[in-house]
């Protein structure tokens, strides 16, 4: 019995209901009406009368998209395939059956979401010896736990960095240099988080990584840049429970549109603070520890500035903050080290990372 179905736009679903039939029941005796109940209006999906399908009674929105299985009718089943799903196909579907000696009906709620796509930054910066997360999120979020998630690095052979299938890591064919150094966030896969974590980053890890989700035909690439740790990033020190505003500047052209920007700001290359993709803030990717504590200034983006206010500071907010920007015609990144103390307050600012009170 069909109770509820979730599906994606442009995919197909099969609606199936059972009804009581006798061994000698003939299809020619059946009367079946299946329809979608939308705002108390009946939109006909399928109509069979005395064993004959009446396509002229079918609503035009379903024209050419419904296929019935007449063999299933002989087994007491109504089986209808609805193809090329649209979001407006969402709703309550009902099927009424008259076998000639009895009547019955059943229902099924269908929810069609927009096509999920992969959202990832174009570049990540890491320091040798640290751990790094290559963040990728399915938007709309769908459960990826039992599906295939493949991370590869085309420049190495074998090129498999991490292969997740049927709820586990498949070790076969994984490049030996990544053995015991990679993981996906298994508890987050159900939310569509397909990010990859690499432990103890090496200089040889630098390069392009590709995340592939075969079951939705999606893939994206991230360039990982690895530094040797000799850089001296700008530093700010602040007091617990206070607020800070981190500000970075980036090169922009007068006609640059916010919708062209991709920005990823993270803490220690592990916890996502802020993610903007094609001008849209993707809050699902933000780490839960920052939830409700980060406020961005979109007006500043038009002036070539990233300005983020982090409120209600905690000591665990201490660390290296990195912001990477892709303007569509160029890429860059900057960093800022923040130390949060419970007692003292000391500010250090520079041209790269400003701290505004």
XYZ file of C-alpha atoms in Angstrom:
357
model
C 0.000 0.000 0.000
C 1.355 3.382 -0.987
C 1.336 5.781 1.988
C 3.899 8.448 1.115
C 6.604 8.980 -1.468
C 9.399 11.559 -1.708
C 10.980 12.179 -5.083
C 13.006 14.709 -7.048
C 11.980 16.842 -9.963
C 12.406 15.160 -13.392
C 12.609 11.686 -11.822
C 9.939 8.958 -12.152
C 7.842 7.282 -9.457
C 5.536 4.266 -9.416
C 2.309 4.542 -7.449
C 1.015 1.160 -6.367
C -2.155 0.205 -4.534
C -3.745 -3.201 -3.883
C -7.414 -4.104 -3.985
C -9.373 -7.251 -3.176
C -10.191 -9.345 -6.227
C -11.612 -12.814 -6.907
C -9.788 -15.395 -9.027
C -12.365 -15.045 -11.780
C -12.397 -11.222 -11.749
C -12.160 -9.864 -15.289
C -10.428 -6.587 -16.117
C -13.498 -5.696 -18.166
C -15.500 -5.546 -14.941
C -13.197 -3.003 -13.287
C -13.860 0.676 -12.774
C -10.875 2.644 -11.462
C -10.499 6.364 -10.871
C -7.178 7.750 -9.632
C -6.843 11.456 -9.052
C -4.868 14.144 -7.286
C -6.691 16.113 -4.610
C -5.508 19.714 -4.889
C -7.313 22.436 -2.919
C -10.428 20.236 -2.846
C -10.316 19.864 -6.640
C -10.025 16.444 -8.276
C -7.363 16.344 -10.999
C -7.735 13.057 -12.854
C -4.588 10.978 -13.168
C -6.072 7.730 -14.533
C -9.543 6.477 -15.436
C -10.497 2.902 -16.344
C -14.156 2.048 -17.050
C -15.265 -1.509 -17.772
C -11.643 -2.379 -18.508
C -11.123 0.471 -20.995
C -8.739 3.386 -20.303
C -10.247 6.806 -21.012
C -7.324 9.131 -21.720
C -9.644 12.005 -22.625
C -10.711 12.221 -18.974
C -7.104 12.528 -17.824
C -6.038 16.051 -16.837
C -3.733 17.620 -19.422
C -1.008 18.216 -16.811
C -0.511 14.418 -16.731
C -0.724 13.942 -20.511
C 1.967 11.590 -21.801
C 3.413 11.061 -18.319
C 1.296 8.190 -16.944
C 1.813 4.543 -17.810
C -0.364 1.767 -16.365
C 0.429 -1.909 -15.882
C -2.619 -3.931 -16.972
C -1.003 -7.220 -16.004
C -0.849 -5.983 -12.411
C -4.625 -5.435 -12.437
C -5.144 -9.180 -12.836
C -3.175 -9.646 -9.598
C -5.245 -7.107 -7.669
C -2.758 -4.266 -8.011
C -3.011 -0.784 -9.467
C 0.437 0.215 -10.678
C 0.917 3.607 -12.315
C 4.233 5.124 -13.346
C 4.317 8.926 -13.304
C 7.324 10.232 -15.228
C 9.186 13.548 -15.560
C 8.033 14.722 -12.152
C 7.331 18.383 -11.466
C 7.162 20.130 -8.113
C 3.475 20.865 -8.764
C 2.845 17.092 -8.828
C 3.125 17.192 -5.023
C -0.119 16.379 -3.261
C -2.511 13.664 -2.103
C -3.321 10.963 -4.671
C -6.397 8.754 -4.269
C -7.538 5.685 -6.166
C -11.117 4.378 -6.086
C -11.893 0.857 -7.312
C -15.191 -0.829 -8.158
C -14.719 -4.537 -8.902
C -18.389 -5.199 -9.590
C -18.910 -6.928 -6.276
C -17.220 -4.453 -3.951
C -15.689 -1.016 -3.699
C -12.640 0.446 -1.994
C -10.133 3.250 -2.118
C -6.610 4.068 -1.035
C -4.364 7.104 -0.903
C -0.740 8.158 -1.189
C 0.932 11.483 -0.443
C 3.632 12.510 -2.917
C 6.233 15.213 -2.285
C 8.365 16.354 -5.219
C 11.359 18.539 -4.410
C 13.519 20.548 -6.755
C 16.575 18.823 -8.156
C 19.327 18.462 -5.611
C 22.669 19.864 -6.680
C 26.147 19.880 -5.244
C 27.426 23.065 -3.602
C 31.166 23.260 -2.911
C 33.757 26.053 -2.720
C 36.262 26.236 -5.552
C 39.362 26.461 -3.366
C 40.529 25.478 0.129
C 43.783 26.410 1.869
C 45.440 24.154 4.450
C 48.658 24.059 6.452
C 50.936 21.039 6.358
C 50.333 18.793 9.367
C 46.837 20.114 10.028
C 43.538 18.413 9.233
C 41.381 19.890 6.471
C 37.755 19.549 5.405
C 36.777 19.792 1.747
C 33.167 20.963 2.251
C 30.426 19.839 -0.130
C 26.681 19.933 0.502
C 23.762 18.601 -1.484
C 21.203 21.348 -1.924
C 18.335 20.507 -1.559
C 19.556 18.215 1.195
C 18.916 14.530 0.504
C 19.956 11.389 2.353
C 23.294 10.214 0.950
C 24.115 7.622 3.611
C 23.243 4.498 1.620
C 24.267 5.996 -1.730
C 27.611 6.260 -3.505
C 29.820 9.244 -2.683
C 33.135 9.272 -4.514
C 36.105 11.565 -3.912
C 38.916 11.371 -6.447
C 42.138 13.193 -7.283
C 42.666 12.996 -11.058
C 46.417 13.672 -10.839
C 47.250 10.467 -8.923
C 46.978 6.779 -9.776
C 44.874 5.148 -8.507
C 42.776 8.276 -8.270
C 40.369 7.116 -5.530
C 40.789 9.209 -2.378
C 37.618 8.057 -0.590
C 34.810 5.808 -1.839
C 31.667 5.560 0.296
C 29.034 2.999 -0.712
C 26.188 1.246 1.095
C 26.993 3.046 4.335
C 30.710 2.246 4.518
C 34.169 3.090 3.194
C 35.280 0.792 0.380
C 39.051 0.347 0.785
C 39.669 -1.444 -2.485
C 41.402 0.777 -5.060
C 41.925 3.627 -2.577
C 45.222 5.394 -3.221
C 47.685 4.098 -0.575
C 48.788 7.606 0.411
C 45.279 8.250 1.783
C 44.924 5.026 3.776
C 43.527 5.817 7.258
C 43.675 9.572 6.505
C 40.195 10.272 5.137
C 36.631 10.184 6.354
C 33.194 11.448 5.472
C 30.817 12.656 8.171
C 28.603 9.574 8.360
C 26.115 11.145 10.781
C 25.729 14.119 8.425
C 25.227 12.159 5.189
C 21.522 11.887 5.946
C 21.417 15.706 5.677
C 23.275 15.726 2.360
C 26.660 16.686 3.823
C 29.164 14.835 1.609
C 32.262 16.724 2.816
C 35.621 14.943 2.992
C 38.073 15.302 5.878
C 41.777 14.669 5.263
C 43.968 14.144 8.325
C 47.609 15.209 8.722
C 47.811 17.130 5.449
C 50.978 16.667 3.366
C 52.433 18.946 0.705
C 51.728 16.148 -1.784
C 48.001 16.436 -0.982
C 47.891 19.713 -2.881
C 45.867 19.609 -6.086
C 42.372 19.272 -7.511
C 39.828 16.986 -5.834
C 36.567 15.906 -7.430
C 33.415 14.952 -5.540
C 31.024 12.778 -7.575
C 27.466 11.764 -6.676
C 26.561 9.288 -9.460
C 22.928 8.708 -8.484
C 22.006 12.349 -9.163
C 24.639 12.870 -11.886
C 26.364 15.648 -9.932
C 30.037 16.426 -9.468
C 32.174 19.375 -8.381
C 35.876 20.143 -8.016
C 37.857 21.769 -5.204
C 41.465 22.958 -5.446
C 43.426 22.280 -2.247
C 46.437 24.527 -1.626
C 48.877 23.409 1.088
C 51.232 25.818 2.880
C 54.247 24.915 5.013
C 53.073 26.905 8.031
C 55.691 29.636 7.721
C 53.074 32.326 7.117
C 52.319 34.724 9.963
C 48.616 35.476 9.703
C 47.144 38.573 11.264
C 46.007 38.128 14.838
C 43.189 39.433 17.010
C 42.584 38.710 20.666
C 39.213 39.348 22.251
C 37.157 38.733 25.372
C 34.682 35.912 25.984
C 30.959 36.784 25.501
C 31.855 39.897 23.510
C 31.208 40.344 19.793
C 33.738 40.856 17.010
C 33.441 41.830 13.388
C 35.970 40.211 11.083
C 36.612 42.113 7.887
C 38.631 41.152 4.829
C 39.025 43.003 1.553
C 39.140 41.507 -1.926
C 39.728 42.900 -5.401
C 36.552 43.600 -7.310
C 35.497 45.306 -10.519
C 32.918 48.126 -10.615
C 30.378 45.926 -12.381
C 30.863 42.824 -10.217
C 27.514 41.362 -9.160
C 27.004 39.709 -5.775
C 25.351 36.839 -7.646
C 28.752 36.001 -9.170
C 30.518 35.645 -5.815
C 31.548 32.434 -4.079
C 32.872 32.901 -0.541
C 33.886 30.321 2.060
C 35.029 31.369 5.525
C 36.051 28.672 7.985
C 37.732 28.083 11.332
C 40.894 25.978 11.198
C 39.851 24.754 7.733
C 37.421 22.469 9.512
C 34.346 24.332 10.765
C 32.415 26.400 8.237
C 31.657 29.905 9.489
C 30.049 31.351 6.348
C 29.332 30.107 2.833
C 28.039 32.193 -0.060
C 27.445 30.440 -3.398
C 26.452 32.455 -6.473
C 25.311 35.242 -4.178
C 23.135 32.983 -1.999
C 24.004 32.241 1.631
C 23.943 28.471 2.226
C 23.195 28.157 5.937
C 22.977 24.338 5.811
C 26.765 24.162 5.403
C 27.478 26.368 8.431
C 28.748 24.448 11.454
C 26.140 24.208 14.199
C 28.490 25.823 16.747
C 28.098 29.105 14.826
C 24.333 28.799 14.375
C 22.593 32.098 15.130
C 25.881 33.852 15.919
C 27.068 35.041 12.485
C 25.719 38.063 10.681
C 26.980 39.140 7.263
C 26.906 42.573 5.643
C 25.851 42.160 2.002
C 26.254 45.872 1.318
C 29.947 45.542 2.150
C 30.327 42.847 -0.518
C 29.453 45.408 -3.188
C 32.442 47.450 -1.966
C 34.853 44.508 -2.077
C 34.722 43.712 1.634
C 33.718 40.616 3.576
C 32.327 41.719 6.928
C 31.122 39.086 9.387
C 29.986 39.729 12.937
C 30.531 36.815 15.310
C 28.568 37.307 18.525
C 28.615 35.791 22.023
C 32.254 34.728 21.739
C 33.420 31.508 23.356
C 36.959 30.409 24.142
C 36.542 27.541 21.659
C 36.078 30.155 18.905
C 39.845 30.681 19.076
C 41.779 29.631 16.004
C 42.753 30.477 12.445
C 39.947 31.922 10.329
C 40.335 31.763 6.556
C 38.195 33.399 3.909
C 38.398 32.343 0.268
C 36.784 34.365 -2.500
C 36.023 33.541 -6.128
C 34.770 36.613 -7.992
C 34.275 34.833 -11.303
C 37.392 36.382 -12.831
C 39.869 35.777 -10.027
C 40.465 33.962 -6.746
C 42.116 34.872 -3.481
C 42.205 34.130 0.216
C 43.144 35.750 3.488
C 43.450 34.673 7.080
C 43.080 35.989 10.591
C 43.980 34.354 13.905
C 41.528 34.972 16.737
C 42.227 34.230 20.388
C 39.324 34.493 22.826
C 40.265 34.985 26.475
C 38.018 34.937 29.509
C 39.877 37.737 31.312
C 41.899 40.081 29.129
C 41.284 41.876 25.870
C 43.962 42.781 23.368
C 43.401 43.815 19.753
C 45.797 43.509 16.856
C 44.676 44.636 13.419
C 46.196 44.995 9.983
C 45.224 45.694 6.392
C 44.293 42.044 5.866
C 42.006 41.324 8.794
C 40.333 44.118 10.703
C 38.599 43.702 14.017
C 35.832 46.242 14.563
C 34.347 46.910 17.998
